């Protein structure tokens, strides 16, 4: 019973860390270009995008975990070099699993979901957390917690940046800064604020 509670605590702890402290966008800068494009492009549904990204992460994370375990047991001198490629393959497998699930369930907006799926899969916010969990030698439970937290954290980042963009769309913002410049400044300031929560200080 204590082992179950310990694993559950580890899962929740890593999930919350990935969601807030180690946020894929604000702390690690993963998927920033896609996020900026997402909040400025009204044709892409942010909820669908983030849901697909989280689903792909949760499916690809265990695949990446077992693949990394297998690679690390080998004595190949190039094993560290092929690990990123193997993780990309895991993401591709997750892509086809989700795609198969979409065609199996056939939701009302299937066409829109299928159009967004490649953007949600081949994204630094998917491959980055997988690489972090592999290099940090997380356990399976920690890997799943970090993957789920990273997906939810990306969704949180989309909500925050979308709300920020809505509030900054006013006359007070100089014309030179409107659009991409003000969005990048906003993300940068948020990143500094969240990065400070981890205890880091600016070197003087």
PDB file of C-alpha atoms in Angstrom:
ATOM      1  CA  UNK A   1       0.000   0.000   0.000  1.00  0.00           C
ATOM      2  CA  UNK A   2       2.835   2.397   0.854  1.00  0.00           C
ATOM      3  CA  UNK A   3       4.431   1.738  -2.549  1.00  0.00           C
ATOM      4  CA  UNK A   4       1.186   2.712  -4.305  1.00  0.00           C
ATOM      5  CA  UNK A   5       0.936   5.940  -2.296  1.00  0.00           C
ATOM      6  CA  UNK A   6       4.607   6.696  -2.975  1.00  0.00           C
ATOM      7  CA  UNK A   7       4.151   6.166  -6.724  1.00  0.00           C
ATOM      8  CA  UNK A   8       1.000   8.277  -6.717  1.00  0.00           C
ATOM      9  CA  UNK A   9       2.800  11.078  -4.877  1.00  0.00           C
ATOM     10  CA  UNK A  10       5.683  10.867  -7.348  1.00  0.00           C
ATOM     11  CA  UNK A  11       3.249  10.987 -10.286  1.00  0.00           C
ATOM     12  CA  UNK A  12       1.355  14.010  -8.944  1.00  0.00           C
ATOM     13  CA  UNK A  13       4.577  15.768  -7.906  1.00  0.00           C
ATOM     14  CA  UNK A  14       6.164  15.431 -11.351  1.00  0.00           C
ATOM     15  CA  UNK A  15       2.902  16.396 -13.040  1.00  0.00           C
ATOM     16  CA  UNK A  16       2.605  19.606 -11.011  1.00  0.00           C
ATOM     17  CA  UNK A  17       6.278  20.383 -11.551  1.00  0.00           C
ATOM     18  CA  UNK A  18       5.887  20.000 -15.330  1.00  0.00           C
ATOM     19  CA  UNK A  19       2.664  22.003 -15.248  1.00  0.00           C
ATOM     20  CA  UNK A  20       4.001  25.035 -13.393  1.00  0.00           C
ATOM     21  CA  UNK A  21       7.679  25.072 -12.382  1.00  0.00           C
ATOM     22  CA  UNK A  22       9.067  23.223 -15.428  1.00  0.00           C
ATOM     23  CA  UNK A  23       6.481  24.515 -17.894  1.00  0.00           C
ATOM     24  CA  UNK A  24       7.470  23.449 -21.419  1.00  0.00           C
ATOM     25  CA  UNK A  25       6.867  26.923 -22.866  1.00  0.00           C
ATOM     26  CA  UNK A  26       7.863  29.364 -20.139  1.00  0.00           C
ATOM     27  CA  UNK A  27      10.762  27.513 -18.511  1.00  0.00           C
ATOM     28  CA  UNK A  28      12.204  25.529 -21.419  1.00  0.00           C
ATOM     29  CA  UNK A  29      11.018  27.515 -24.442  1.00  0.00           C
ATOM     30  CA  UNK A  30       9.557  24.432 -26.140  1.00  0.00           C
ATOM     31  CA  UNK A  31       6.925  24.989 -28.810  1.00  0.00           C
ATOM     32  CA  UNK A  32       6.973  28.790 -28.539  1.00  0.00           C
ATOM     33  CA  UNK A  33       6.767  29.399 -32.298  1.00  0.00           C
ATOM     34  CA  UNK A  34       3.809  27.049 -32.590  1.00  0.00           C
ATOM     35  CA  UNK A  35       2.108  28.696 -29.611  1.00  0.00           C
ATOM     36  CA  UNK A  36       2.474  32.194 -31.085  1.00  0.00           C
ATOM     37  CA  UNK A  37       1.049  30.946 -34.376  1.00  0.00           C
ATOM     38  CA  UNK A  38      -1.761  29.177 -32.535  1.00  0.00           C
ATOM     39  CA  UNK A  39      -3.002  32.203 -30.581  1.00  0.00           C
ATOM     40  CA  UNK A  40      -2.881  34.454 -33.661  1.00  0.00           C
ATOM     41  CA  UNK A  41      -4.556  31.947 -36.001  1.00  0.00           C
ATOM     42  CA  UNK A  42      -8.294  31.853 -35.357  1.00  0.00           C
ATOM     43  CA  UNK A  43      -8.765  28.902 -37.725  1.00  0.00           C
ATOM     44  CA  UNK A  44      -7.053  26.509 -35.275  1.00  0.00           C
ATOM     45  CA  UNK A  45      -8.985  25.516 -32.148  1.00  0.00           C
ATOM     46  CA  UNK A  46      -6.652  25.826 -29.163  1.00  0.00           C
ATOM     47  CA  UNK A  47      -8.587  23.286 -27.078  1.00  0.00           C
ATOM     48  CA  UNK A  48      -8.361  20.643 -29.811  1.00  0.00           C
ATOM     49  CA  UNK A  49      -4.678  21.376 -30.358  1.00  0.00           C
ATOM     50  CA  UNK A  50      -3.760  21.119 -26.666  1.00  0.00           C
ATOM     51  CA  UNK A  51      -5.909  18.014 -26.174  1.00  0.00           C
ATOM     52  CA  UNK A  52      -4.190  16.274 -29.084  1.00  0.00           C
ATOM     53  CA  UNK A  53      -0.745  17.376 -27.889  1.00  0.00           C
ATOM     54  CA  UNK A  54      -1.439  15.999 -24.406  1.00  0.00           C
ATOM     55  CA  UNK A  55      -2.802  12.751 -25.832  1.00  0.00           C
ATOM     56  CA  UNK A  56       0.227  12.283 -28.086  1.00  0.00           C
ATOM     57  CA  UNK A  57       2.547  13.008 -25.146  1.00  0.00           C
ATOM     58  CA  UNK A  58       0.815  10.505 -22.868  1.00  0.00           C
ATOM     59  CA  UNK A  59       0.972   7.807 -25.563  1.00  0.00           C
ATOM     60  CA  UNK A  60       4.528   8.498 -26.740  1.00  0.00           C
ATOM     61  CA  UNK A  61       5.977   8.850 -23.212  1.00  0.00           C
ATOM     62  CA  UNK A  62       5.756   5.148 -22.259  1.00  0.00           C
ATOM     63  CA  UNK A  63       7.023   4.161 -25.705  1.00  0.00           C
ATOM     64  CA  UNK A  64       9.978   6.509 -25.243  1.00  0.00           C
ATOM     65  CA  UNK A  65      10.590   5.203 -21.725  1.00  0.00           C
ATOM     66  CA  UNK A  66      10.870   1.546 -22.763  1.00  0.00           C
ATOM     67  CA  UNK A  67      12.832   2.434 -25.910  1.00  0.00           C
ATOM     68  CA  UNK A  68      15.296   4.442 -23.810  1.00  0.00           C
ATOM     69  CA  UNK A  69      15.607   1.577 -21.315  1.00  0.00           C
ATOM     70  CA  UNK A  70      16.469  -0.782 -24.171  1.00  0.00           C
ATOM     71  CA  UNK A  71      19.002   1.632 -25.706  1.00  0.00           C
ATOM     72  CA  UNK A  72      20.761   2.225 -22.385  1.00  0.00           C
ATOM     73  CA  UNK A  73      21.228  -1.520 -21.907  1.00  0.00           C
ATOM     74  CA  UNK A  74      23.168  -1.764 -25.153  1.00  0.00           C
ATOM     75  CA  UNK A  75      26.889  -1.188 -25.434  1.00  0.00           C
ATOM     76  CA  UNK A  76      26.786   0.813 -28.660  1.00  0.00           C
ATOM     77  CA  UNK A  77      29.068   3.847 -28.575  1.00  0.00           C
ATOM     78  CA  UNK A  78      26.509   5.814 -30.587  1.00  0.00           C
ATOM     79  CA  UNK A  79      23.518   5.064 -28.338  1.00  0.00           C
ATOM     80  CA  UNK A  80      23.298   8.660 -27.047  1.00  0.00           C
ATOM     81  CA  UNK A  81      23.264   9.939 -30.617  1.00  0.00           C
ATOM     82  CA  UNK A  82      20.399   7.762 -31.825  1.00  0.00           C
ATOM     83  CA  UNK A  83      18.203   8.381 -28.775  1.00  0.00           C
ATOM     84  CA  UNK A  84      16.585  11.572 -30.188  1.00  0.00           C
ATOM     85  CA  UNK A  85      15.824   9.713 -33.417  1.00  0.00           C
ATOM     86  CA  UNK A  86      14.218   6.844 -31.484  1.00  0.00           C
ATOM     87  CA  UNK A  87      12.066   9.346 -29.555  1.00  0.00           C
ATOM     88  CA  UNK A  88      10.928  10.886 -32.846  1.00  0.00           C
ATOM     89  CA  UNK A  89       9.920   7.393 -33.995  1.00  0.00           C
ATOM     90  CA  UNK A  90       7.923   7.000 -30.745  1.00  0.00           C
ATOM     91  CA  UNK A  91       6.115  10.269 -31.511  1.00  0.00           C
ATOM     92  CA  UNK A  92       5.339   9.033 -35.030  1.00  0.00           C
ATOM     93  CA  UNK A  93       3.900   5.793 -33.618  1.00  0.00           C
ATOM     94  CA  UNK A  94       1.766   7.832 -31.199  1.00  0.00           C
ATOM     95  CA  UNK A  95       0.623   9.960 -34.160  1.00  0.00           C
ATOM     96  CA  UNK A  96      -0.716   6.929 -36.005  1.00  0.00           C
ATOM     97  CA  UNK A  97      -2.323   5.502 -32.841  1.00  0.00           C
ATOM     98  CA  UNK A  98      -4.216   8.774 -32.277  1.00  0.00           C
ATOM     99  CA  UNK A  99      -5.082   9.006 -35.987  1.00  0.00           C
ATOM    100  CA  UNK A 100      -6.477   5.465 -35.917  1.00  0.00           C
ATOM    101  CA  UNK A 101      -8.484   6.338 -32.800  1.00  0.00           C
ATOM    102  CA  UNK A 102      -9.927   9.431 -34.503  1.00  0.00           C
ATOM    103  CA  UNK A 103     -11.103   7.438 -37.524  1.00  0.00           C
ATOM    104  CA  UNK A 104     -12.453   4.753 -35.198  1.00  0.00           C
ATOM    105  CA  UNK A 105     -14.509   7.180 -33.072  1.00  0.00           C
ATOM    106  CA  UNK A 106     -15.396   9.514 -35.970  1.00  0.00           C
ATOM    107  CA  UNK A 107     -16.157  12.732 -34.027  1.00  0.00           C
ATOM    108  CA  UNK A 108     -18.270  15.447 -35.653  1.00  0.00           C
ATOM    109  CA  UNK A 109     -15.247  17.636 -36.512  1.00  0.00           C
ATOM    110  CA  UNK A 110     -12.988  14.818 -37.721  1.00  0.00           C
ATOM    111  CA  UNK A 111     -11.581  16.875 -40.596  1.00  0.00           C
ATOM    112  CA  UNK A 112     -10.444  19.713 -38.301  1.00  0.00           C
ATOM    113  CA  UNK A 113      -8.932  17.317 -35.759  1.00  0.00           C
ATOM    114  CA  UNK A 114      -6.963  15.425 -38.418  1.00  0.00           C
ATOM    115  CA  UNK A 115      -5.691  18.737 -39.836  1.00  0.00           C
ATOM    116  CA  UNK A 116      -4.404  19.829 -36.404  1.00  0.00           C
ATOM    117  CA  UNK A 117      -2.878  16.463 -35.386  1.00  0.00           C
ATOM    118  CA  UNK A 118       0.447  16.822 -37.304  1.00  0.00           C
ATOM    119  CA  UNK A 119       1.044  20.248 -35.738  1.00  0.00           C
ATOM    120  CA  UNK A 120       0.322  18.852 -32.278  1.00  0.00           C
ATOM    121  CA  UNK A 121       2.586  15.824 -32.793  1.00  0.00           C
ATOM    122  CA  UNK A 122       5.689  17.160 -34.503  1.00  0.00           C
ATOM    123  CA  UNK A 123       6.304  19.862 -31.958  1.00  0.00           C
ATOM    124  CA  UNK A 124       9.142  20.666 -29.582  1.00  0.00           C
ATOM    125  CA  UNK A 125       6.614  20.531 -26.739  1.00  0.00           C
ATOM    126  CA  UNK A 126       6.216  16.792 -27.447  1.00  0.00           C
ATOM    127  CA  UNK A 127       9.801  15.780 -28.187  1.00  0.00           C
ATOM    128  CA  UNK A 128      11.320  18.011 -25.470  1.00  0.00           C
ATOM    129  CA  UNK A 129       9.601  16.415 -22.442  1.00  0.00           C
ATOM    130  CA  UNK A 130      10.381  12.961 -23.832  1.00  0.00           C
ATOM    131  CA  UNK A 131      14.062  13.854 -24.065  1.00  0.00           C
ATOM    132  CA  UNK A 132      14.026  15.384 -20.563  1.00  0.00           C
ATOM    133  CA  UNK A 133      12.546  12.251 -19.001  1.00  0.00           C
ATOM    134  CA  UNK A 134      15.045  10.066 -20.879  1.00  0.00           C
ATOM    135  CA  UNK A 135      18.137  12.065 -19.926  1.00  0.00           C
ATOM    136  CA  UNK A 136      17.010  12.512 -16.303  1.00  0.00           C
ATOM    137  CA  UNK A 137      16.412   8.752 -15.937  1.00  0.00           C
ATOM    138  CA  UNK A 138      12.891   9.167 -14.594  1.00  0.00           C
ATOM    139  CA  UNK A 139      10.975   6.082 -13.524  1.00  0.00           C
ATOM    140  CA  UNK A 140       7.912   4.987 -15.511  1.00  0.00           C
ATOM    141  CA  UNK A 141       5.519   6.676 -13.063  1.00  0.00           C
ATOM    142  CA  UNK A 142       7.578   9.889 -13.087  1.00  0.00           C
ATOM    143  CA  UNK A 143       7.735   9.803 -16.892  1.00  0.00           C
ATOM    144  CA  UNK A 144       3.949   9.544 -17.182  1.00  0.00           C
ATOM    145  CA  UNK A 145       3.428  12.309 -14.621  1.00  0.00           C
ATOM    146  CA  UNK A 146       5.875  14.620 -16.385  1.00  0.00           C
ATOM    147  CA  UNK A 147       4.293  13.890 -19.780  1.00  0.00           C
ATOM    148  CA  UNK A 148       0.768  14.630 -18.556  1.00  0.00           C
ATOM    149  CA  UNK A 149       1.921  17.763 -16.738  1.00  0.00           C
ATOM    150  CA  UNK A 150       3.798  18.998 -19.808  1.00  0.00           C
ATOM    151  CA  UNK A 151       0.713  18.610 -21.985  1.00  0.00           C
ATOM    152  CA  UNK A 152      -1.509  20.384 -19.464  1.00  0.00           C
ATOM    153  CA  UNK A 153       1.201  23.016 -18.986  1.00  0.00           C
ATOM    154  CA  UNK A 154       1.201  23.760 -22.698  1.00  0.00           C
ATOM    155  CA  UNK A 155      -2.567  24.206 -22.541  1.00  0.00           C
ATOM    156  CA  UNK A 156      -2.123  26.574 -19.597  1.00  0.00           C
ATOM    157  CA  UNK A 157       0.433  28.553 -21.601  1.00  0.00           C
ATOM    158  CA  UNK A 158      -2.001  28.837 -24.523  1.00  0.00           C
ATOM    159  CA  UNK A 159      -4.718  30.177 -22.203  1.00  0.00           C
ATOM    160  CA  UNK A 160      -2.380  32.706 -20.584  1.00  0.00           C
ATOM    161  CA  UNK A 161      -0.910  33.958 -23.866  1.00  0.00           C
ATOM    162  CA  UNK A 162      -4.365  34.119 -25.514  1.00  0.00           C
ATOM    163  CA  UNK A 163      -5.715  36.208 -22.635  1.00  0.00           C
ATOM    164  CA  UNK A 164      -2.604  38.401 -22.749  1.00  0.00           C
ATOM    165  CA  UNK A 165      -3.022  38.966 -26.456  1.00  0.00           C
ATOM    166  CA  UNK A 166      -6.660  39.940 -25.954  1.00  0.00           C
ATOM    167  CA  UNK A 167      -5.709  42.474 -23.285  1.00  0.00           C
ATOM    168  CA  UNK A 168      -2.816  43.893 -25.320  1.00  0.00           C
ATOM    169  CA  UNK A 169      -4.984  44.472 -28.359  1.00  0.00           C
ATOM    170  CA  UNK A 170      -5.638  48.118 -27.526  1.00  0.00           C
ATOM    171  CA  UNK A 171      -4.490  51.605 -28.476  1.00  0.00           C
ATOM    172  CA  UNK A 172      -1.959  51.820 -25.657  1.00  0.00           C
ATOM    173  CA  UNK A 173       0.384  49.434 -27.471  1.00  0.00           C
ATOM    174  CA  UNK A 174       2.543  51.265 -30.033  1.00  0.00           C
ATOM    175  CA  UNK A 175       1.980  50.175 -33.632  1.00  0.00           C
ATOM    176  CA  UNK A 176       5.616  49.030 -33.870  1.00  0.00           C
ATOM    177  CA  UNK A 177       5.122  46.470 -31.094  1.00  0.00           C
ATOM    178  CA  UNK A 178       1.727  45.116 -32.096  1.00  0.00           C
ATOM    179  CA  UNK A 179       1.484  41.488 -33.179  1.00  0.00           C
ATOM    180  CA  UNK A 180       4.478  39.191 -32.861  1.00  0.00           C
ATOM    181  CA  UNK A 181       6.852  41.608 -31.014  1.00  0.00           C
ATOM    182  CA  UNK A 182       4.477  42.277 -28.107  1.00  0.00           C
ATOM    183  CA  UNK A 183       3.593  38.562 -27.878  1.00  0.00           C
ATOM    184  CA  UNK A 184       7.253  37.585 -27.620  1.00  0.00           C
ATOM    185  CA  UNK A 185       7.880  40.284 -24.998  1.00  0.00           C
ATOM    186  CA  UNK A 186       4.883  39.072 -23.022  1.00  0.00           C
ATOM    187  CA  UNK A 187       6.046  35.438 -23.162  1.00  0.00           C
ATOM    188  CA  UNK A 188       9.574  36.489 -22.184  1.00  0.00           C
ATOM    189  CA  UNK A 189       8.389  38.429 -19.124  1.00  0.00           C
ATOM    190  CA  UNK A 190       6.183  35.513 -18.057  1.00  0.00           C
ATOM    191  CA  UNK A 191       9.101  33.136 -18.539  1.00  0.00           C
ATOM    192  CA  UNK A 192      11.321  35.271 -16.282  1.00  0.00           C
ATOM    193  CA  UNK A 193       8.615  35.427 -13.617  1.00  0.00           C
ATOM    194  CA  UNK A 194       7.991  31.667 -13.654  1.00  0.00           C
ATOM    195  CA  UNK A 195      11.722  30.903 -13.870  1.00  0.00           C
ATOM    196  CA  UNK A 196      12.189  32.934 -10.675  1.00  0.00           C
ATOM    197  CA  UNK A 197       9.815  30.558  -8.865  1.00  0.00           C
ATOM    198  CA  UNK A 198      12.424  27.802  -9.191  1.00  0.00           C
ATOM    199  CA  UNK A 199      14.879  29.870  -7.132  1.00  0.00           C
ATOM    200  CA  UNK A 200      17.130  31.004  -9.968  1.00  0.00           C
ATOM    201  CA  UNK A 201      18.628  34.481  -9.859  1.00  0.00           C
ATOM    202  CA  UNK A 202      19.981  36.700 -12.569  1.00  0.00           C
ATOM    203  CA  UNK A 203      23.790  36.624 -12.551  1.00  0.00           C
ATOM    204  CA  UNK A 204      25.374  40.048 -11.954  1.00  0.00           C
TER     205      UNK A 204
END
